[in-house]
PDB file of C-alpha atoms in Angstrom:
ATOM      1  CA  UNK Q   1     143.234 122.209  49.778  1.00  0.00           C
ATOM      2  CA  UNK Q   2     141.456 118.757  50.743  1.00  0.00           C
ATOM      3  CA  UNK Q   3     142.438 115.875  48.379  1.00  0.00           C
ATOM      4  CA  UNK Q   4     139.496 113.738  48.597  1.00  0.00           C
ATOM      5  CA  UNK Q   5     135.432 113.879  47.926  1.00  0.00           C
ATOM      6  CA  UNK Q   6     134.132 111.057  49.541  1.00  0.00           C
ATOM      7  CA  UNK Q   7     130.248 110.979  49.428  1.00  0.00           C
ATOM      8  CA  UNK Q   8     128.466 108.193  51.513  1.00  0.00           C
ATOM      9  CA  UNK Q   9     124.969 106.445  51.924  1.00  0.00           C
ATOM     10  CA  UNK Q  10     125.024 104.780  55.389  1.00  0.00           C
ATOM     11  CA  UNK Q  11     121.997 101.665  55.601  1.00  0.00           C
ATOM     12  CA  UNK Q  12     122.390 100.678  58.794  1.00  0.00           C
ATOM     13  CA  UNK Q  13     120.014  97.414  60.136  1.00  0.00           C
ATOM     14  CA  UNK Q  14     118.539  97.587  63.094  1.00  0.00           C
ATOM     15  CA  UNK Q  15     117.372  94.530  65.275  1.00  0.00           C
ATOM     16  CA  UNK Q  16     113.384  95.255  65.152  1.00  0.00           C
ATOM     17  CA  UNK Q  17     113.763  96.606  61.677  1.00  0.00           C
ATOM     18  CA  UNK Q  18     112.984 100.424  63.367  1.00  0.00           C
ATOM     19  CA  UNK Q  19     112.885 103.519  61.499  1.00  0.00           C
ATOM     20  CA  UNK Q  20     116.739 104.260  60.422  1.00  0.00           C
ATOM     21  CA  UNK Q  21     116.579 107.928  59.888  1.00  0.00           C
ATOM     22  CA  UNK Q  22     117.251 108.879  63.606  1.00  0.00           C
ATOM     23  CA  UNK Q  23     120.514 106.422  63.267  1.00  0.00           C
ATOM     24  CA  UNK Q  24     121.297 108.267  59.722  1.00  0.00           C
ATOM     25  CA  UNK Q  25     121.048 111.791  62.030  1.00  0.00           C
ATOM     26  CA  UNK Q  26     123.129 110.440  64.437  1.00  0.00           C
ATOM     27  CA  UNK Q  27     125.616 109.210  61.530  1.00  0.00           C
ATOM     28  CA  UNK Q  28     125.116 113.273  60.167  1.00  0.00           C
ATOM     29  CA  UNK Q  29     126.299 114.977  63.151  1.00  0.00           C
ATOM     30  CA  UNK Q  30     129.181 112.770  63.492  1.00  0.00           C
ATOM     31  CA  UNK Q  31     130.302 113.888  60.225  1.00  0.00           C
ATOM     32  CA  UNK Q  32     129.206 117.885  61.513  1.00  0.00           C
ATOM     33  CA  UNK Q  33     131.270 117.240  64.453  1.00  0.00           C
ATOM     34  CA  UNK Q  34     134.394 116.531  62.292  1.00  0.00           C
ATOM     35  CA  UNK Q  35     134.464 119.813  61.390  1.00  0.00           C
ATOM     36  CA  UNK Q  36     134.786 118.768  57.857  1.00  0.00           C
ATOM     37  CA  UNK Q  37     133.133 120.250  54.730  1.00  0.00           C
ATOM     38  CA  UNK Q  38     130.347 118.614  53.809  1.00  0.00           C
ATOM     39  CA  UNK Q  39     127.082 118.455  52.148  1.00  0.00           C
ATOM     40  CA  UNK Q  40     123.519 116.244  53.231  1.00  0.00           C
ATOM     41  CA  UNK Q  41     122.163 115.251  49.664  1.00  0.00           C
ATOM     42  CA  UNK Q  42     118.754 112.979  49.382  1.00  0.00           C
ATOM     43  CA  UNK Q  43     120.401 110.031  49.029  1.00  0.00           C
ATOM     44  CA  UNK Q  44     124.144 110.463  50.195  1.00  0.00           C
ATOM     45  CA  UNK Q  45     126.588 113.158  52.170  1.00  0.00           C
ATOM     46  CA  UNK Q  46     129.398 114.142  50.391  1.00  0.00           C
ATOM     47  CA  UNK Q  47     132.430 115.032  52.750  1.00  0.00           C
ATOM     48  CA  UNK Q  48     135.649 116.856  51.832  1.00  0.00           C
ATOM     49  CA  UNK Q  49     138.593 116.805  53.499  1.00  0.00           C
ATOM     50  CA  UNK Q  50     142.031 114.231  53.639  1.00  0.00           C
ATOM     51  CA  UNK Q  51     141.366 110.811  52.429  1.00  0.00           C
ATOM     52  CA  UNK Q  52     142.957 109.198  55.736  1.00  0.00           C
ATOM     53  CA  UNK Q  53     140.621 111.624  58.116  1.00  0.00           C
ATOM     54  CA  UNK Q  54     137.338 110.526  55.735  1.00  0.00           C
ATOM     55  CA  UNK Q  55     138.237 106.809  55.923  1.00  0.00           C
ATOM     56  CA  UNK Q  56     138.512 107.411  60.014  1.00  0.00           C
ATOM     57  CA  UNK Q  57     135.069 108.937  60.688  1.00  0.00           C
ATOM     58  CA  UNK Q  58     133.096 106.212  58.287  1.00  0.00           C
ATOM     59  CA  UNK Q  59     134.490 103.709  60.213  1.00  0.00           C
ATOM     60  CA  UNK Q  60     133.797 105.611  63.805  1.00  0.00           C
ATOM     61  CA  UNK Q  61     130.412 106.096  62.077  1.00  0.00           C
ATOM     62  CA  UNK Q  62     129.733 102.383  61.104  1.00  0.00           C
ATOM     63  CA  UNK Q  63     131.580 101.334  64.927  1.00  0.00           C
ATOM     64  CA  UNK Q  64     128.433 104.138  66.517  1.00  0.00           C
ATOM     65  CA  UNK Q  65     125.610 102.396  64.230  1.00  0.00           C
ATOM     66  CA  UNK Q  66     126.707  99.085  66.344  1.00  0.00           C
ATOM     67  CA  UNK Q  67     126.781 100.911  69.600  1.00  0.00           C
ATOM     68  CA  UNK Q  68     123.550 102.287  68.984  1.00  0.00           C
ATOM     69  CA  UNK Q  69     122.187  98.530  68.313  1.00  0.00           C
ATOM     70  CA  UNK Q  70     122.839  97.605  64.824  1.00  0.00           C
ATOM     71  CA  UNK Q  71     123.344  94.206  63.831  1.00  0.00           C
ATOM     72  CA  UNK Q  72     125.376  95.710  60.887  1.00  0.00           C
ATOM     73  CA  UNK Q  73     126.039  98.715  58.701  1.00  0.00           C
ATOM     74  CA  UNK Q  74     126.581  99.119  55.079  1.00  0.00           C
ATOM     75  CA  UNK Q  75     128.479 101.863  53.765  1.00  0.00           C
ATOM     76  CA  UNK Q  76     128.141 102.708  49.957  1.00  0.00           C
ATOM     77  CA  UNK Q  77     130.997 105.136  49.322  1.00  0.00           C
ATOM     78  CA  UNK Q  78     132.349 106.781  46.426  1.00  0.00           C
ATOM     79  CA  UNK Q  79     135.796 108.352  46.516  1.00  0.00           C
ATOM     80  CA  UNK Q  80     137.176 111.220  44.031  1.00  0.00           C
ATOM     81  CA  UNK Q  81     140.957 111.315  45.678  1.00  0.00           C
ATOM     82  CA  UNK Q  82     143.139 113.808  44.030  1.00  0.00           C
ATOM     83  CA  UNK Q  83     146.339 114.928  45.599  1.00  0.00           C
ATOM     84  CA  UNK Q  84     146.122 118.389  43.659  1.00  0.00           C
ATOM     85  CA  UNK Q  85     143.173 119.132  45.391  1.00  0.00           C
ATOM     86  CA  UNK Q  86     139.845 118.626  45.201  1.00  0.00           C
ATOM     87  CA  UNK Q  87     136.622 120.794  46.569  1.00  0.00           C
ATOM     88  CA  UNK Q  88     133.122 120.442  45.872  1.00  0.00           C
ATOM     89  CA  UNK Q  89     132.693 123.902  45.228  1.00  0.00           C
ATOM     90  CA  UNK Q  90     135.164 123.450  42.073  1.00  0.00           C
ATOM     91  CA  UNK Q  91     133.246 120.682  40.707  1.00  0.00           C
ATOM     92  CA  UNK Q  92     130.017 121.911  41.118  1.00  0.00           C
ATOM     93  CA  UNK Q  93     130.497 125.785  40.581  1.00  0.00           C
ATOM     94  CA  UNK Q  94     128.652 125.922  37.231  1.00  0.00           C
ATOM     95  CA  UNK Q  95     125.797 124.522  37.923  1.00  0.00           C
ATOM     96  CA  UNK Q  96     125.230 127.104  41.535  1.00  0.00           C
ATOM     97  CA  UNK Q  97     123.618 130.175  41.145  1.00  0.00           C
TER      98      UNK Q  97
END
């Protein structure tokens, strides 16, 4: 079992102040190519998986957001890290029908 949650809003700035939902995508199927669990919410993406592999793809996401033309990248995270395990199916079970 994965010991980390690790959801993520990515607000990246772009040099003509452009549309940034094509950069989120982009930042989205970075986290799909992983192969990591995750989850696209409204306002964040929660990926689950080992804390050391999530840490890696934010910053290869943040390090793409500057390829792509950025000036910067902010990354709000939060991190549930729990070396017993943690899934987001076990945290939100009760509330899935």
């Amino acid at each position: 079992m994965s010991n980390s949650l690790v959801s993520i809003q990515i607000i990246p700035k772009t040099e003509k102040n452009e549309d940034v939902i094509p950069y989120v995508d982009h930042a989205i199927s970075l986290i799909e190519k992983s192969g990591l669990k995750y989850e696209v919410h409204p306002l964040e993406t929660t990926i689950e998986g080992e804390l050391s592999t999530i840490f890696g793809l934010i910053e290869k996401m943040n390090e793409v957001m500057v390829e792509k033309g950025c000036s910067n990248v902010i990354s709000q995270i939060k991190v549930l890290y729990q070396p017993s395990g943690a899934s987001m199916d076990d945290l939100t079970s009760k509330y899935r029908t």
